[in-house]
Amino acid sequence: MRFDVVTLFPDFFTSPLASGLLGKALTKQIAQVHLVNPRDFATDKHRRVDDEPYGGGVGMLMKPEPIFAAVESLPILPRREVILMTPQGQPLNQPLLVELATGYDQIVIICGHYEGVDERVLHLVTKEVSLGDFVLTCGEIPALALINGVVRLRPGTVGKVESLKSESFEAGLLDYPQWTRPAEFRGWQVPEILLSGNHQVIDQWRKDQQIHRTRERRPDLYDKWVKQTENLPSSHPTRDRDTGEARL
């Protein structure tokens, strides 16, 4: 998989792309990240990439010409998505990461800055994506989150593939609580059920904990999950909306 990031600040990515599992994945060529600076495509002597918005207003907008030239300088792979990181985009969530990780060979990411980009840049874009309902100083932070989330889903990045199937959001629920050694720390004990060795009982307990935690912390996700399970075929067990317990 190839990532092309259109960014005014290539140095922003230097350390994160060399760190942890992401750095190892890039070293193993599981994915490639190429950084392109639109300022290199500015044609005036001051290499300007921004200007005042028509109609007045505060702040500056990124000009369309350098962004178009930067994107058009890139190779085009068969399955390609051009993403603009913007608060106006669809939320970045796990299903979207899975879609990007499995459905595309190339992801071009345009990082906005200042007050955003000229509206005509959207003619380049196939998808607008937002990290959340808040505003950041630049698009590099959400771009890095997207790259991280996609690359970790690519085969070979995570050692134990099973761990990807049991984490938060993969089943529409938050993850279950976990403990490690020591069994007692400052008076806090690991739940006895996890020490029982009965993996069938432990698995069911963990599933119940996922349901309980999601219902308490993210009722929006819980309601969505309940609706999904209620639409399953009648041969599949669903969950009681109030208790979370299985019903047939």
JSON list of C-alpha atoms in Angstrom, two decimals:
[
{"chain": "A", "resi": 1, "resn": "MET", "atom": "CA", "xyz": [0.00, 0.00, 0.00]},
{"chain": "A", "resi": 2, "resn": "ARG", "atom": "CA", "xyz": [1.20, 3.47, -0.88]},
{"chain": "A", "resi": 3, "resn": "PHE", "atom": "CA", "xyz": [0.40, 6.67, 1.03]},
{"chain": "A", "resi": 4, "resn": "ASP", "atom": "CA", "xyz": [1.07, 10.07, -0.52]},
{"chain": "A", "resi": 5, "resn": "VAL", "atom": "CA", "xyz": [0.73, 12.93, 1.95]},
{"chain": "A", "resi": 6, "resn": "VAL", "atom": "CA", "xyz": [0.40, 16.48, 0.65]},
{"chain": "A", "resi": 7, "resn": "THR", "atom": "CA", "xyz": [1.70, 18.55, 3.54]},
{"chain": "A", "resi": 8, "resn": "LEU", "atom": "CA", "xyz": [3.34, 21.90, 4.23]},
{"chain": "A", "resi": 9, "resn": "PHE", "atom": "CA", "xyz": [5.22, 20.28, 7.12]},
{"chain": "A", "resi": 10, "resn": "PRO", "atom": "CA", "xyz": [6.93, 17.03, 6.02]},
{"chain": "A", "resi": 11, "resn": "ASP", "atom": "CA", "xyz": [9.15, 17.09, 9.11]},
{"chain": "A", "resi": 12, "resn": "PHE", "atom": "CA", "xyz": [6.04, 16.59, 11.25]},
{"chain": "A", "resi": 13, "resn": "PHE", "atom": "CA", "xyz": [5.98, 12.93, 10.15]},
{"chain": "A", "resi": 14, "resn": "THR", "atom": "CA", "xyz": [9.66, 12.10, 10.60]},
{"chain": "A", "resi": 15, "resn": "SER", "atom": "CA", "xyz": [9.61, 10.70, 14.14]},
{"chain": "A", "resi": 16, "resn": "PRO", "atom": "CA", "xyz": [6.13, 9.08, 14.19]},
{"chain": "A", "resi": 17, "resn": "LEU", "atom": "CA", "xyz": [6.76, 7.20, 10.94]},
{"chain": "A", "resi": 18, "resn": "ALA", "atom": "CA", "xyz": [9.99, 5.77, 12.37]},
{"chain": "A", "resi": 19, "resn": "SER", "atom": "CA", "xyz": [8.53, 4.69, 15.72]},
{"chain": "A", "resi": 20, "resn": "GLY", "atom": "CA", "xyz": [6.89, 1.54, 17.07]},
{"chain": "A", "resi": 21, "resn": "LEU", "atom": "CA", "xyz": [4.89, -0.91, 14.97]},
{"chain": "A", "resi": 22, "resn": "LEU", "atom": "CA", "xyz": [4.33, 1.74, 12.32]},
{"chain": "A", "resi": 23, "resn": "GLY", "atom": "CA", "xyz": [8.05, 2.23, 11.84]},
{"chain": "A", "resi": 24, "resn": "LYS", "atom": "CA", "xyz": [8.62, -1.55, 11.66]},
{"chain": "A", "resi": 25, "resn": "ALA", "atom": "CA", "xyz": [5.81, -1.95, 9.12]},
{"chain": "A", "resi": 26, "resn": "LEU", "atom": "CA", "xyz": [7.30, 0.72, 6.87]},
{"chain": "A", "resi": 27, "resn": "THR", "atom": "CA", "xyz": [10.75, -0.84, 7.21]},
{"chain": "A", "resi": 28, "resn": "LYS", "atom": "CA", "xyz": [9.28, -4.19, 6.07]},
{"chain": "A", "resi": 29, "resn": "GLN", "atom": "CA", "xyz": [7.63, -2.43, 3.11]},
{"chain": "A", "resi": 30, "resn": "ILE", "atom": "CA", "xyz": [4.15, -3.39, 4.29]},
{"chain": "A", "resi": 31, "resn": "ALA", "atom": "CA", "xyz": [3.33, 0.18, 3.31]},
{"chain": "A", "resi": 32, "resn": "GLN", "atom": "CA", "xyz": [5.16, 3.17, 1.89]},
{"chain": "A", "resi": 33, "resn": "VAL", "atom": "CA", "xyz": [4.65, 6.81, 2.87]},
{"chain": "A", "resi": 34, "resn": "HIS", "atom": "CA", "xyz": [5.71, 9.55, 0.47]},
{"chain": "A", "resi": 35, "resn": "LEU", "atom": "CA", "xyz": [5.60, 13.20, 1.50]},
{"chain": "A", "resi": 36, "resn": "VAL", "atom": "CA", "xyz": [5.06, 15.99, -1.00]},
{"chain": "A", "resi": 37, "resn": "ASN", "atom": "CA", "xyz": [5.16, 19.68, -0.13]},
{"chain": "A", "resi": 38, "resn": "PRO", "atom": "CA", "xyz": [2.79, 21.91, -2.15]},
{"chain": "A", "resi": 39, "resn": "ARG", "atom": "CA", "xyz": [5.15, 24.83, -1.54]},
{"chain": "A", "resi": 40, "resn": "ASP", "atom": "CA", "xyz": [7.54, 23.13, -3.97]},
{"chain": "A", "resi": 41, "resn": "PHE", "atom": "CA", "xyz": [4.91, 23.70, -6.67]},
{"chain": "A", "resi": 42, "resn": "ALA", "atom": "CA", "xyz": [4.24, 27.39, -5.98]},
{"chain": "A", "resi": 43, "resn": "THR", "atom": "CA", "xyz": [5.11, 29.50, -9.01]},
{"chain": "A", "resi": 44, "resn": "ASP", "atom": "CA", "xyz": [5.61, 33.01, -7.59]},
{"chain": "A", "resi": 45, "resn": "LYS", "atom": "CA", "xyz": [8.93, 34.25, -6.24]},
{"chain": "A", "resi": 46, "resn": "HIS", "atom": "CA", "xyz": [7.71, 34.10, -2.63]},
{"chain": "A", "resi": 47, "resn": "ARG", "atom": "CA", "xyz": [6.41, 30.53, -3.06]},
{"chain": "A", "resi": 48, "resn": "ARG", "atom": "CA", "xyz": [3.05, 31.45, -1.58]},
{"chain": "A", "resi": 49, "resn": "VAL", "atom": "CA", "xyz": [0.60, 28.67, -0.82]},
{"chain": "A", "resi": 50, "resn": "ASP", "atom": "CA", "xyz": [-2.09, 30.78, 0.88]},
{"chain": "A", "resi": 51, "resn": "ASP", "atom": "CA", "xyz": [-4.12, 33.92, 0.25]},
{"chain": "A", "resi": 52, "resn": "GLU", "atom": "CA", "xyz": [-7.00, 35.94, 1.69]},
{"chain": "A", "resi": 53, "resn": "PRO", "atom": "CA", "xyz": [-10.52, 34.55, 1.16]},
{"chain": "A", "resi": 54, "resn": "TYR", "atom": "CA", "xyz": [-12.82, 36.24, -1.32]},
{"chain": "A", "resi": 55, "resn": "GLY", "atom": "CA", "xyz": [-15.61, 38.10, 0.46]},
{"chain": "A", "resi": 56, "resn": "GLY", "atom": "CA", "xyz": [-13.45, 38.94, 3.44]},
{"chain": "A", "resi": 57, "resn": "GLY", "atom": "CA", "xyz": [-13.08, 37.16, 6.75]},
{"chain": "A", "resi": 58, "resn": "VAL", "atom": "CA", "xyz": [-10.33, 36.20, 9.13]},
{"chain": "A", "resi": 59, "resn": "GLY", "atom": "CA", "xyz": [-7.43, 33.93, 8.35]},
{"chain": "A", "resi": 60, "resn": "MET", "atom": "CA", "xyz": [-5.95, 32.62, 5.14]},
{"chain": "A", "resi": 61, "resn": "LEU", "atom": "CA", "xyz": [-6.91, 29.84, 2.73]},
{"chain": "A", "resi": 62, "resn": "MET", "atom": "CA", "xyz": [-4.60, 27.40, 0.99]},
{"chain": "A", "resi": 63, "resn": "LYS", "atom": "CA", "xyz": [-4.50, 28.19, -2.73]},
{"chain": "A", "resi": 64, "resn": "PRO", "atom": "CA", "xyz": [-5.68, 25.56, -5.22]},
{"chain": "A", "resi": 65, "resn": "GLU", "atom": "CA", "xyz": [-2.81, 25.72, -7.76]},
{"chain": "A", "resi": 66, "resn": "PRO", "atom": "CA", "xyz": [0.00, 24.27, -5.57]},
{"chain": "A", "resi": 67, "resn": "ILE", "atom": "CA", "xyz": [-2.27, 21.52, -4.22]},
{"chain": "A", "resi": 68, "resn": "PHE", "atom": "CA", "xyz": [-3.44, 20.50, -7.70]},
{"chain": "A", "resi": 69, "resn": "ALA", "atom": "CA", "xyz": [0.13, 20.48, -8.99]},
{"chain": "A", "resi": 70, "resn": "ALA", "atom": "CA", "xyz": [1.33, 18.41, -6.03]},
{"chain": "A", "resi": 71, "resn": "VAL", "atom": "CA", "xyz": [-1.40, 15.78, -6.43]},
{"chain": "A", "resi": 72, "resn": "GLU", "atom": "CA", "xyz": [-1.04, 15.66, -10.21]},
{"chain": "A", "resi": 73, "resn": "SER", "atom": "CA", "xyz": [2.70, 15.00, -9.83]},
{"chain": "A", "resi": 74, "resn": "LEU", "atom": "CA", "xyz": [1.98, 11.69, -8.09]},
{"chain": "A", "resi": 75, "resn": "PRO", "atom": "CA", "xyz": [1.75, 8.28, -9.73]},
{"chain": "A", "resi": 76, "resn": "ILE", "atom": "CA", "xyz": [-1.74, 6.81, -10.03]},
{"chain": "A", "resi": 77, "resn": "LEU", "atom": "CA", "xyz": [-2.33, 3.27, -8.77]},
{"chain": "A", "resi": 78, "resn": "PRO", "atom": "CA", "xyz": [-5.44, 1.31, -9.84]},
{"chain": "A", "resi": 79, "resn": "ARG", "atom": "CA", "xyz": [-7.35, 1.49, -6.56]},
{"chain": "A", "resi": 80, "resn": "ARG", "atom": "CA", "xyz": [-6.83, 5.05, -5.37]},
{"chain": "A", "resi": 81, "resn": "GLU", "atom": "CA", "xyz": [-8.55, 7.27, -2.80]},
{"chain": "A", "resi": 82, "resn": "VAL", "atom": "CA", "xyz": [-7.81, 10.99, -2.45]},
{"chain": "A", "resi": 83, "resn": "ILE", "atom": "CA", "xyz": [-8.72, 12.14, 1.04]},
{"chain": "A", "resi": 84, "resn": "LEU", "atom": "CA", "xyz": [-8.97, 15.65, 2.42]},
{"chain": "A", "resi": 85, "resn": "MET", "atom": "CA", "xyz": [-8.63, 15.84, 6.20]},
{"chain": "A", "resi": 86, "resn": "THR", "atom": "CA", "xyz": [-11.29, 18.36, 7.22]},
{"chain": "A", "resi": 87, "resn": "PRO", "atom": "CA", "xyz": [-13.78, 18.92, 10.08]},
{"chain": "A", "resi": 88, "resn": "GLN", "atom": "CA", "xyz": [-16.52, 18.80, 7.43]},
{"chain": "A", "resi": 89, "resn": "GLY", "atom": "CA", "xyz": [-15.72, 15.20, 6.51]},
{"chain": "A", "resi": 90, "resn": "GLN", "atom": "CA", "xyz": [-17.20, 11.88, 7.60]},
{"chain": "A", "resi": 91, "resn": "PRO", "atom": "CA", "xyz": [-15.95, 10.66, 11.00]},
{"chain": "A", "resi": 92, "resn": "LEU", "atom": "CA", "xyz": [-12.85, 8.49, 11.03]},
{"chain": "A", "resi": 93, "resn": "ASN", "atom": "CA", "xyz": [-13.96, 5.20, 12.58]},
{"chain": "A", "resi": 94, "resn": "GLN", "atom": "CA", "xyz": [-12.94, 1.56, 12.53]},
{"chain": "A", "resi": 95, "resn": "PRO", "atom": "CA", "xyz": [-15.18, 0.50, 9.62]},
{"chain": "A", "resi": 96, "resn": "LEU", "atom": "CA", "xyz": [-13.67, 3.25, 7.49]},
{"chain": "A", "resi": 97, "resn": "LEU", "atom": "CA", "xyz": [-10.15, 2.14, 8.43]},
{"chain": "A", "resi": 98, "resn": "VAL", "atom": "CA", "xyz": [-11.01, -1.43, 7.45]},
{"chain": "A", "resi": 99, "resn": "GLU", "atom": "CA", "xyz": [-12.43, -0.21, 4.14]},
{"chain": "A", "resi": 100, "resn": "LEU", "atom": "CA", "xyz": [-9.27, 1.75, 3.38]},
{"chain": "A", "resi": 101, "resn": "ALA", "atom": "CA", "xyz": [-6.93, -1.06, 4.48]},
{"chain": "A", "resi": 102, "resn": "THR", "atom": "CA", "xyz": [-8.62, -3.70, 2.34]},
{"chain": "A", "resi": 103, "resn": "GLY", "atom": "CA", "xyz": [-10.02, -1.81, -0.62]},
{"chain": "A", "resi": 104, "resn": "TYR", "atom": "CA", "xyz": [-7.22, 0.45, -1.83]},
{"chain": "A", "resi": 105, "resn": "ASP", "atom": "CA", "xyz": [-3.65, 0.31, -3.12]},
{"chain": "A", "resi": 106, "resn": "GLN", "atom": "CA", "xyz": [-2.99, 4.04, -2.81]},
{"chain": "A", "resi": 107, "resn": "ILE", "atom": "CA", "xyz": [-4.26, 6.68, -0.41]},
{"chain": "A", "resi": 108, "resn": "VAL", "atom": "CA", "xyz": [-3.48, 10.32, -1.12]},
{"chain": "A", "resi": 109, "resn": "ILE", "atom": "CA", "xyz": [-4.01, 12.53, 1.92]},
{"chain": "A", "resi": 110, "resn": "ILE", "atom": "CA", "xyz": [-4.30, 16.31, 1.62]},
{"chain": "A", "resi": 111, "resn": "CYS", "atom": "CA", "xyz": [-3.52, 18.11, 4.87]},
{"chain": "A", "resi": 112, "resn": "GLY", "atom": "CA", "xyz": [-5.32, 21.40, 5.25]},
{"chain": "A", "resi": 113, "resn": "HIS", "atom": "CA", "xyz": [-3.92, 24.36, 7.14]},
{"chain": "A", "resi": 114, "resn": "TYR", "atom": "CA", "xyz": [-4.79, 27.94, 8.11]},
{"chain": "A", "resi": 115, "resn": "GLU", "atom": "CA", "xyz": [-8.58, 28.34, 7.63]},
{"chain": "A", "resi": 116, "resn": "GLY", "atom": "CA", "xyz": [-8.76, 25.41, 5.22]},
{"chain": "A", "resi": 117, "resn": "VAL", "atom": "CA", "xyz": [-8.43, 24.98, 1.48]},
{"chain": "A", "resi": 118, "resn": "ASP", "atom": "CA", "xyz": [-9.98, 26.66, -1.54]},
{"chain": "A", "resi": 119, "resn": "GLU", "atom": "CA", "xyz": [-13.28, 24.93, -2.31]},
{"chain": "A", "resi": 120, "resn": "ARG", "atom": "CA", "xyz": [-12.07, 23.99, -5.78]},
{"chain": "A", "resi": 121, "resn": "VAL", "atom": "CA", "xyz": [-9.64, 21.51, -4.21]},
{"chain": "A", "resi": 122, "resn": "LEU", "atom": "CA", "xyz": [-12.68, 19.28, -3.68]},
{"chain": "A", "resi": 123, "resn": "HIS", "atom": "CA", "xyz": [-12.60, 18.50, -7.40]},
{"chain": "A", "resi": 124, "resn": "LEU", "atom": "CA", "xyz": [-9.49, 16.45, -6.63]},
{"chain": "A", "resi": 125, "resn": "VAL", "atom": "CA", "xyz": [-10.97, 14.73, -3.60]},
{"chain": "A", "resi": 126, "resn": "THR", "atom": "CA", "xyz": [-12.87, 11.44, -3.50]},
{"chain": "A", "resi": 127, "resn": "LYS", "atom": "CA", "xyz": [-13.48, 11.41, 0.25]},
{"chain": "A", "resi": 128, "resn": "GLU", "atom": "CA", "xyz": [-13.48, 13.97, 3.08]},
{"chain": "A", "resi": 129, "resn": "VAL", "atom": "CA", "xyz": [-12.56, 12.64, 6.53]},
{"chain": "A", "resi": 130, "resn": "SER", "atom": "CA", "xyz": [-12.68, 14.20, 10.01]},
{"chain": "A", "resi": 131, "resn": "LEU", "atom": "CA", "xyz": [-10.91, 13.05, 13.16]},
{"chain": "A", "resi": 132, "resn": "GLY", "atom": "CA", "xyz": [-13.74, 14.36, 15.31]},
{"chain": "A", "resi": 133, "resn": "ASP", "atom": "CA", "xyz": [-15.96, 17.27, 16.22]},
{"chain": "A", "resi": 134, "resn": "PHE", "atom": "CA", "xyz": [-13.15, 19.64, 17.12]},
{"chain": "A", "resi": 135, "resn": "VAL", "atom": "CA", "xyz": [-10.67, 21.90, 15.35]},
{"chain": "A", "resi": 136, "resn": "LEU", "atom": "CA", "xyz": [-6.89, 21.42, 15.18]},
{"chain": "A", "resi": 137, "resn": "THR", "atom": "CA", "xyz": [-4.18, 23.71, 13.86]},
{"chain": "A", "resi": 138, "resn": "CYS", "atom": "CA", "xyz": [-3.41, 21.46, 10.89]},
{"chain": "A", "resi": 139, "resn": "GLY", "atom": "CA", "xyz": [-4.41, 18.34, 8.98]},
{"chain": "A", "resi": 140, "resn": "GLU", "atom": "CA", "xyz": [-1.17, 16.51, 9.73]},
{"chain": "A", "resi": 141, "resn": "ILE", "atom": "CA", "xyz": [-2.39, 15.18, 13.10]},
{"chain": "A", "resi": 142, "resn": "PRO", "atom": "CA", "xyz": [-5.51, 13.46, 11.71]},
{"chain": "A", "resi": 143, "resn": "ALA", "atom": "CA", "xyz": [-3.54, 12.31, 8.66]},
{"chain": "A", "resi": 144, "resn": "LEU", "atom": "CA", "xyz": [-1.07, 10.54, 10.90]},
{"chain": "A", "resi": 145, "resn": "ALA", "atom": "CA", "xyz": [-3.94, 8.92, 12.82]},
{"chain": "A", "resi": 146, "resn": "LEU", "atom": "CA", "xyz": [-5.42, 7.65, 9.57]},
{"chain": "A", "resi": 147, "resn": "ILE", "atom": "CA", "xyz": [-2.10, 6.23, 8.37]},
{"chain": "A", "resi": 148, "resn": "ASN", "atom": "CA", "xyz": [-1.51, 4.52, 11.71]},
{"chain": "A", "resi": 149, "resn": "GLY", "atom": "CA", "xyz": [-5.00, 3.03, 11.81]},
{"chain": "A", "resi": 150, "resn": "VAL", "atom": "CA", "xyz": [-4.80, 1.69, 8.26]},
{"chain": "A", "resi": 151, "resn": "VAL", "atom": "CA", "xyz": [-1.26, 0.29, 8.38]},
{"chain": "A", "resi": 152, "resn": "ARG", "atom": "CA", "xyz": [-1.87, -1.66, 11.60]},
{"chain": "A", "resi": 153, "resn": "LEU", "atom": "CA", "xyz": [-4.65, -3.53, 9.79]},
{"chain": "A", "resi": 154, "resn": "ARG", "atom": "CA", "xyz": [-2.40, -4.59, 6.93]},
{"chain": "A", "resi": 155, "resn": "PRO", "atom": "CA", "xyz": [-1.12, -8.20, 7.04]},
{"chain": "A", "resi": 156, "resn": "GLY", "atom": "CA", "xyz": [2.24, -8.46, 8.78]},
{"chain": "A", "resi": 157, "resn": "THR", "atom": "CA", "xyz": [2.03, -5.33, 10.93]},
{"chain": "A", "resi": 158, "resn": "VAL", "atom": "CA", "xyz": [0.53, -6.87, 14.07]},
{"chain": "A", "resi": 159, "resn": "GLY", "atom": "CA", "xyz": [2.13, -10.13, 15.18]},
{"chain": "A", "resi": 160, "resn": "LYS", "atom": "CA", "xyz": [-1.01, -11.79, 16.56]},
{"chain": "A", "resi": 161, "resn": "VAL", "atom": "CA", "xyz": [-3.81, -11.37, 14.05]},
{"chain": "A", "resi": 162, "resn": "GLU", "atom": "CA", "xyz": [-6.36, -12.60, 16.61]},
{"chain": "A", "resi": 163, "resn": "SER", "atom": "CA", "xyz": [-5.71, -9.50, 18.70]},
{"chain": "A", "resi": 164, "resn": "LEU", "atom": "CA", "xyz": [-7.21, -7.38, 15.92]},
{"chain": "A", "resi": 165, "resn": "LYS", "atom": "CA", "xyz": [-10.50, -9.26, 16.17]},
{"chain": "A", "resi": 166, "resn": "SER", "atom": "CA", "xyz": [-11.07, -8.76, 19.90]},
{"chain": "A", "resi": 167, "resn": "GLU", "atom": "CA", "xyz": [-10.28, -5.08, 20.36]},
{"chain": "A", "resi": 168, "resn": "SER", "atom": "CA", "xyz": [-12.54, -2.06, 20.72]},
{"chain": "A", "resi": 169, "resn": "PHE", "atom": "CA", "xyz": [-15.01, -1.32, 17.90]},
{"chain": "A", "resi": 170, "resn": "GLU", "atom": "CA", "xyz": [-14.27, -4.47, 15.89]},
{"chain": "A", "resi": 171, "resn": "ALA", "atom": "CA", "xyz": [-17.54, -6.08, 17.02]},
{"chain": "A", "resi": 172, "resn": "GLY", "atom": "CA", "xyz": [-19.31, -2.76, 17.50]},
{"chain": "A", "resi": 173, "resn": "LEU", "atom": "CA", "xyz": [-18.45, -2.78, 21.22]},
{"chain": "A", "resi": 174, "resn": "LEU", "atom": "CA", "xyz": [-15.72, -1.38, 23.44]},
{"chain": "A", "resi": 175, "resn": "ASP", "atom": "CA", "xyz": [-12.98, -3.72, 24.62]},
{"chain": "A", "resi": 176, "resn": "TYR", "atom": "CA", "xyz": [-13.29, -5.67, 27.86]},
{"chain": "A", "resi": 177, "resn": "PRO", "atom": "CA", "xyz": [-11.16, -4.72, 30.92]},
{"chain": "A", "resi": 178, "resn": "GLN", "atom": "CA", "xyz": [-7.82, -6.51, 31.27]},
{"chain": "A", "resi": 179, "resn": "TRP", "atom": "CA", "xyz": [-5.24, -7.17, 33.98]},
{"chain": "A", "resi": 180, "resn": "THR", "atom": "CA", "xyz": [-1.73, -8.59, 34.15]},
{"chain": "A", "resi": 181, "resn": "ARG", "atom": "CA", "xyz": [0.69, -9.61, 36.93]},
{"chain": "A", "resi": 182, "resn": "PRO", "atom": "CA", "xyz": [0.79, -9.10, 39.87]},
{"chain": "A", "resi": 183, "resn": "ALA", "atom": "CA", "xyz": [-2.56, -10.60, 40.86]},
{"chain": "A", "resi": 184, "resn": "GLU", "atom": "CA", "xyz": [-2.78, -8.09, 43.73]},
{"chain": "A", "resi": 185, "resn": "PHE", "atom": "CA", "xyz": [-1.53, -4.50, 43.62]},
{"chain": "A", "resi": 186, "resn": "ARG", "atom": "CA", "xyz": [-2.13, -2.00, 46.43]},
{"chain": "A", "resi": 187, "resn": "GLY", "atom": "CA", "xyz": [-5.17, -3.92, 47.54]},
{"chain": "A", "resi": 188, "resn": "TRP", "atom": "CA", "xyz": [-6.71, -4.18, 44.09]},
{"chain": "A", "resi": 189, "resn": "GLN", "atom": "CA", "xyz": [-7.30, -7.78, 43.08]},
{"chain": "A", "resi": 190, "resn": "VAL", "atom": "CA", "xyz": [-7.57, -9.33, 39.65]},
{"chain": "A", "resi": 191, "resn": "PRO", "atom": "CA", "xyz": [-11.10, -10.81, 39.26]},
{"chain": "A", "resi": 192, "resn": "GLU", "atom": "CA", "xyz": [-11.14, -14.42, 40.40]},
{"chain": "A", "resi": 193, "resn": "ILE", "atom": "CA", "xyz": [-12.79, -15.59, 37.21]},
{"chain": "A", "resi": 194, "resn": "LEU", "atom": "CA", "xyz": [-9.67, -14.67, 35.22]},
{"chain": "A", "resi": 195, "resn": "LEU", "atom": "CA", "xyz": [-7.59, -16.92, 37.48]},
{"chain": "A", "resi": 196, "resn": "SER", "atom": "CA", "xyz": [-9.95, -19.90, 37.12]},
{"chain": "A", "resi": 197, "resn": "GLY", "atom": "CA", "xyz": [-8.42, -21.36, 33.97]},
{"chain": "A", "resi": 198, "resn": "ASN", "atom": "CA", "xyz": [-11.90, -21.98, 32.55]},
{"chain": "A", "resi": 199, "resn": "HIS", "atom": "CA", "xyz": [-11.54, -20.28, 29.19]},
{"chain": "A", "resi": 200, "resn": "GLN", "atom": "CA", "xyz": [-15.14, -20.85, 28.11]},
{"chain": "A", "resi": 201, "resn": "VAL", "atom": "CA", "xyz": [-16.41, -19.06, 31.19]},
{"chain": "A", "resi": 202, "resn": "ILE", "atom": "CA", "xyz": [-13.76, -16.35, 30.81]},
{"chain": "A", "resi": 203, "resn": "ASP", "atom": "CA", "xyz": [-14.78, -15.74, 27.18]},
{"chain": "A", "resi": 204, "resn": "GLN", "atom": "CA", "xyz": [-18.43, -15.31, 28.16]},
{"chain": "A", "resi": 205, "resn": "TRP", "atom": "CA", "xyz": [-17.47, -13.02, 31.05]},
{"chain": "A", "resi": 206, "resn": "ARG", "atom": "CA", "xyz": [-15.41, -10.86, 28.72]},
{"chain": "A", "resi": 207, "resn": "LYS", "atom": "CA", "xyz": [-18.26, -10.58, 26.23]},
{"chain": "A", "resi": 208, "resn": "ASP", "atom": "CA", "xyz": [-20.60, -9.54, 29.04]},
{"chain": "A", "resi": 209, "resn": "GLN", "atom": "CA", "xyz": [-18.05, -6.97, 30.20]},
{"chain": "A", "resi": 210, "resn": "GLN", "atom": "CA", "xyz": [-17.85, -5.53, 26.68]},
{"chain": "A", "resi": 211, "resn": "ILE", "atom": "CA", "xyz": [-21.61, -5.11, 26.60]},
{"chain": "A", "resi": 212, "resn": "HIS", "atom": "CA", "xyz": [-21.75, -3.58, 30.08]},
{"chain": "A", "resi": 213, "resn": "ARG", "atom": "CA", "xyz": [-18.86, -1.18, 29.44]},
{"chain": "A", "resi": 214, "resn": "THR", "atom": "CA", "xyz": [-20.29, -0.05, 26.10]},
{"chain": "A", "resi": 215, "resn": "ARG", "atom": "CA", "xyz": [-23.75, 0.48, 27.60]},
{"chain": "A", "resi": 216, "resn": "GLU", "atom": "CA", "xyz": [-22.28, 2.58, 30.43]},
{"chain": "A", "resi": 217, "resn": "ARG", "atom": "CA", "xyz": [-19.67, 4.58, 28.53]},
{"chain": "A", "resi": 218, "resn": "ARG", "atom": "CA", "xyz": [-20.94, 4.78, 24.95]},
{"chain": "A", "resi": 219, "resn": "PRO", "atom": "CA", "xyz": [-24.73, 4.42, 24.91]},
{"chain": "A", "resi": 220, "resn": "ASP", "atom": "CA", "xyz": [-24.71, 5.56, 21.27]},
{"chain": "A", "resi": 221, "resn": "LEU", "atom": "CA", "xyz": [-22.57, 2.58, 20.27]},
{"chain": "A", "resi": 222, "resn": "TYR", "atom": "CA", "xyz": [-24.62, 0.27, 22.49]},
{"chain": "A", "resi": 223, "resn": "ASP", "atom": "CA", "xyz": [-27.91, 1.27, 20.88]},
{"chain": "A", "resi": 224, "resn": "LYS", "atom": "CA", "xyz": [-26.42, 0.74, 17.45]},
{"chain": "A", "resi": 225, "resn": "TRP", "atom": "CA", "xyz": [-25.13, -2.69, 18.46]},
{"chain": "A", "resi": 226, "resn": "VAL", "atom": "CA", "xyz": [-28.51, -3.70, 19.90]},
{"chain": "A", "resi": 227, "resn": "LYS", "atom": "CA", "xyz": [-30.22, -2.79, 16.63]},
{"chain": "A", "resi": 228, "resn": "GLN", "atom": "CA", "xyz": [-27.67, -4.84, 14.70]},
{"chain": "A", "resi": 229, "resn": "THR", "atom": "CA", "xyz": [-28.11, -7.92, 16.89]},
{"chain": "A", "resi": 230, "resn": "GLU", "atom": "CA", "xyz": [-31.90, -7.65, 16.75]},
{"chain": "A", "resi": 231, "resn": "ASN", "atom": "CA", "xyz": [-31.67, -7.86, 12.96]},
{"chain": "A", "resi": 232, "resn": "LEU", "atom": "CA", "xyz": [-29.75, -11.15, 13.04]},
{"chain": "A", "resi": 233, "resn": "PRO", "atom": "CA", "xyz": [-31.47, -14.33, 11.77]},
{"chain": "A", "resi": 234, "resn": "SER", "atom": "CA", "xyz": [-33.67, -16.01, 14.37]},
{"chain": "A", "resi": 235, "resn": "SER", "atom": "CA", "xyz": [-31.17, -18.86, 14.81]},
{"chain": "A", "resi": 236, "resn": "HIS", "atom": "CA", "xyz": [-28.63, -16.40, 16.22]},
{"chain": "A", "resi": 237, "resn": "PRO", "atom": "CA", "xyz": [-28.75, -15.34, 19.88]},
{"chain": "A", "resi": 238, "resn": "THR", "atom": "CA", "xyz": [-29.41, -11.64, 20.52]},
{"chain": "A", "resi": 239, "resn": "ARG", "atom": "CA", "xyz": [-29.09, -9.54, 23.65]},
{"chain": "A", "resi": 240, "resn": "ASP", "atom": "CA", "xyz": [-31.64, -8.14, 26.05]},
{"chain": "A", "resi": 241, "resn": "ARG", "atom": "CA", "xyz": [-31.59, -4.35, 25.67]},
{"chain": "A", "resi": 242, "resn": "ASP", "atom": "CA", "xyz": [-31.66, -3.70, 29.42]},
{"chain": "A", "resi": 243, "resn": "THR", "atom": "CA", "xyz": [-29.47, -6.45, 30.85]},
{"chain": "A", "resi": 244, "resn": "GLY", "atom": "CA", "xyz": [-27.22, -7.32, 27.92]},
{"chain": "A", "resi": 245, "resn": "GLU", "atom": "CA", "xyz": [-27.84, -11.02, 28.63]},
{"chain": "A", "resi": 246, "resn": "ALA", "atom": "CA", "xyz": [-28.14, -13.47, 25.75]},
{"chain": "A", "resi": 247, "resn": "ARG", "atom": "CA", "xyz": [-31.58, -14.53, 24.60]},
{"chain": "A", "resi": 248, "resn": "LEU", "atom": "CA", "xyz": [-32.51, -17.13, 21.98]}
]
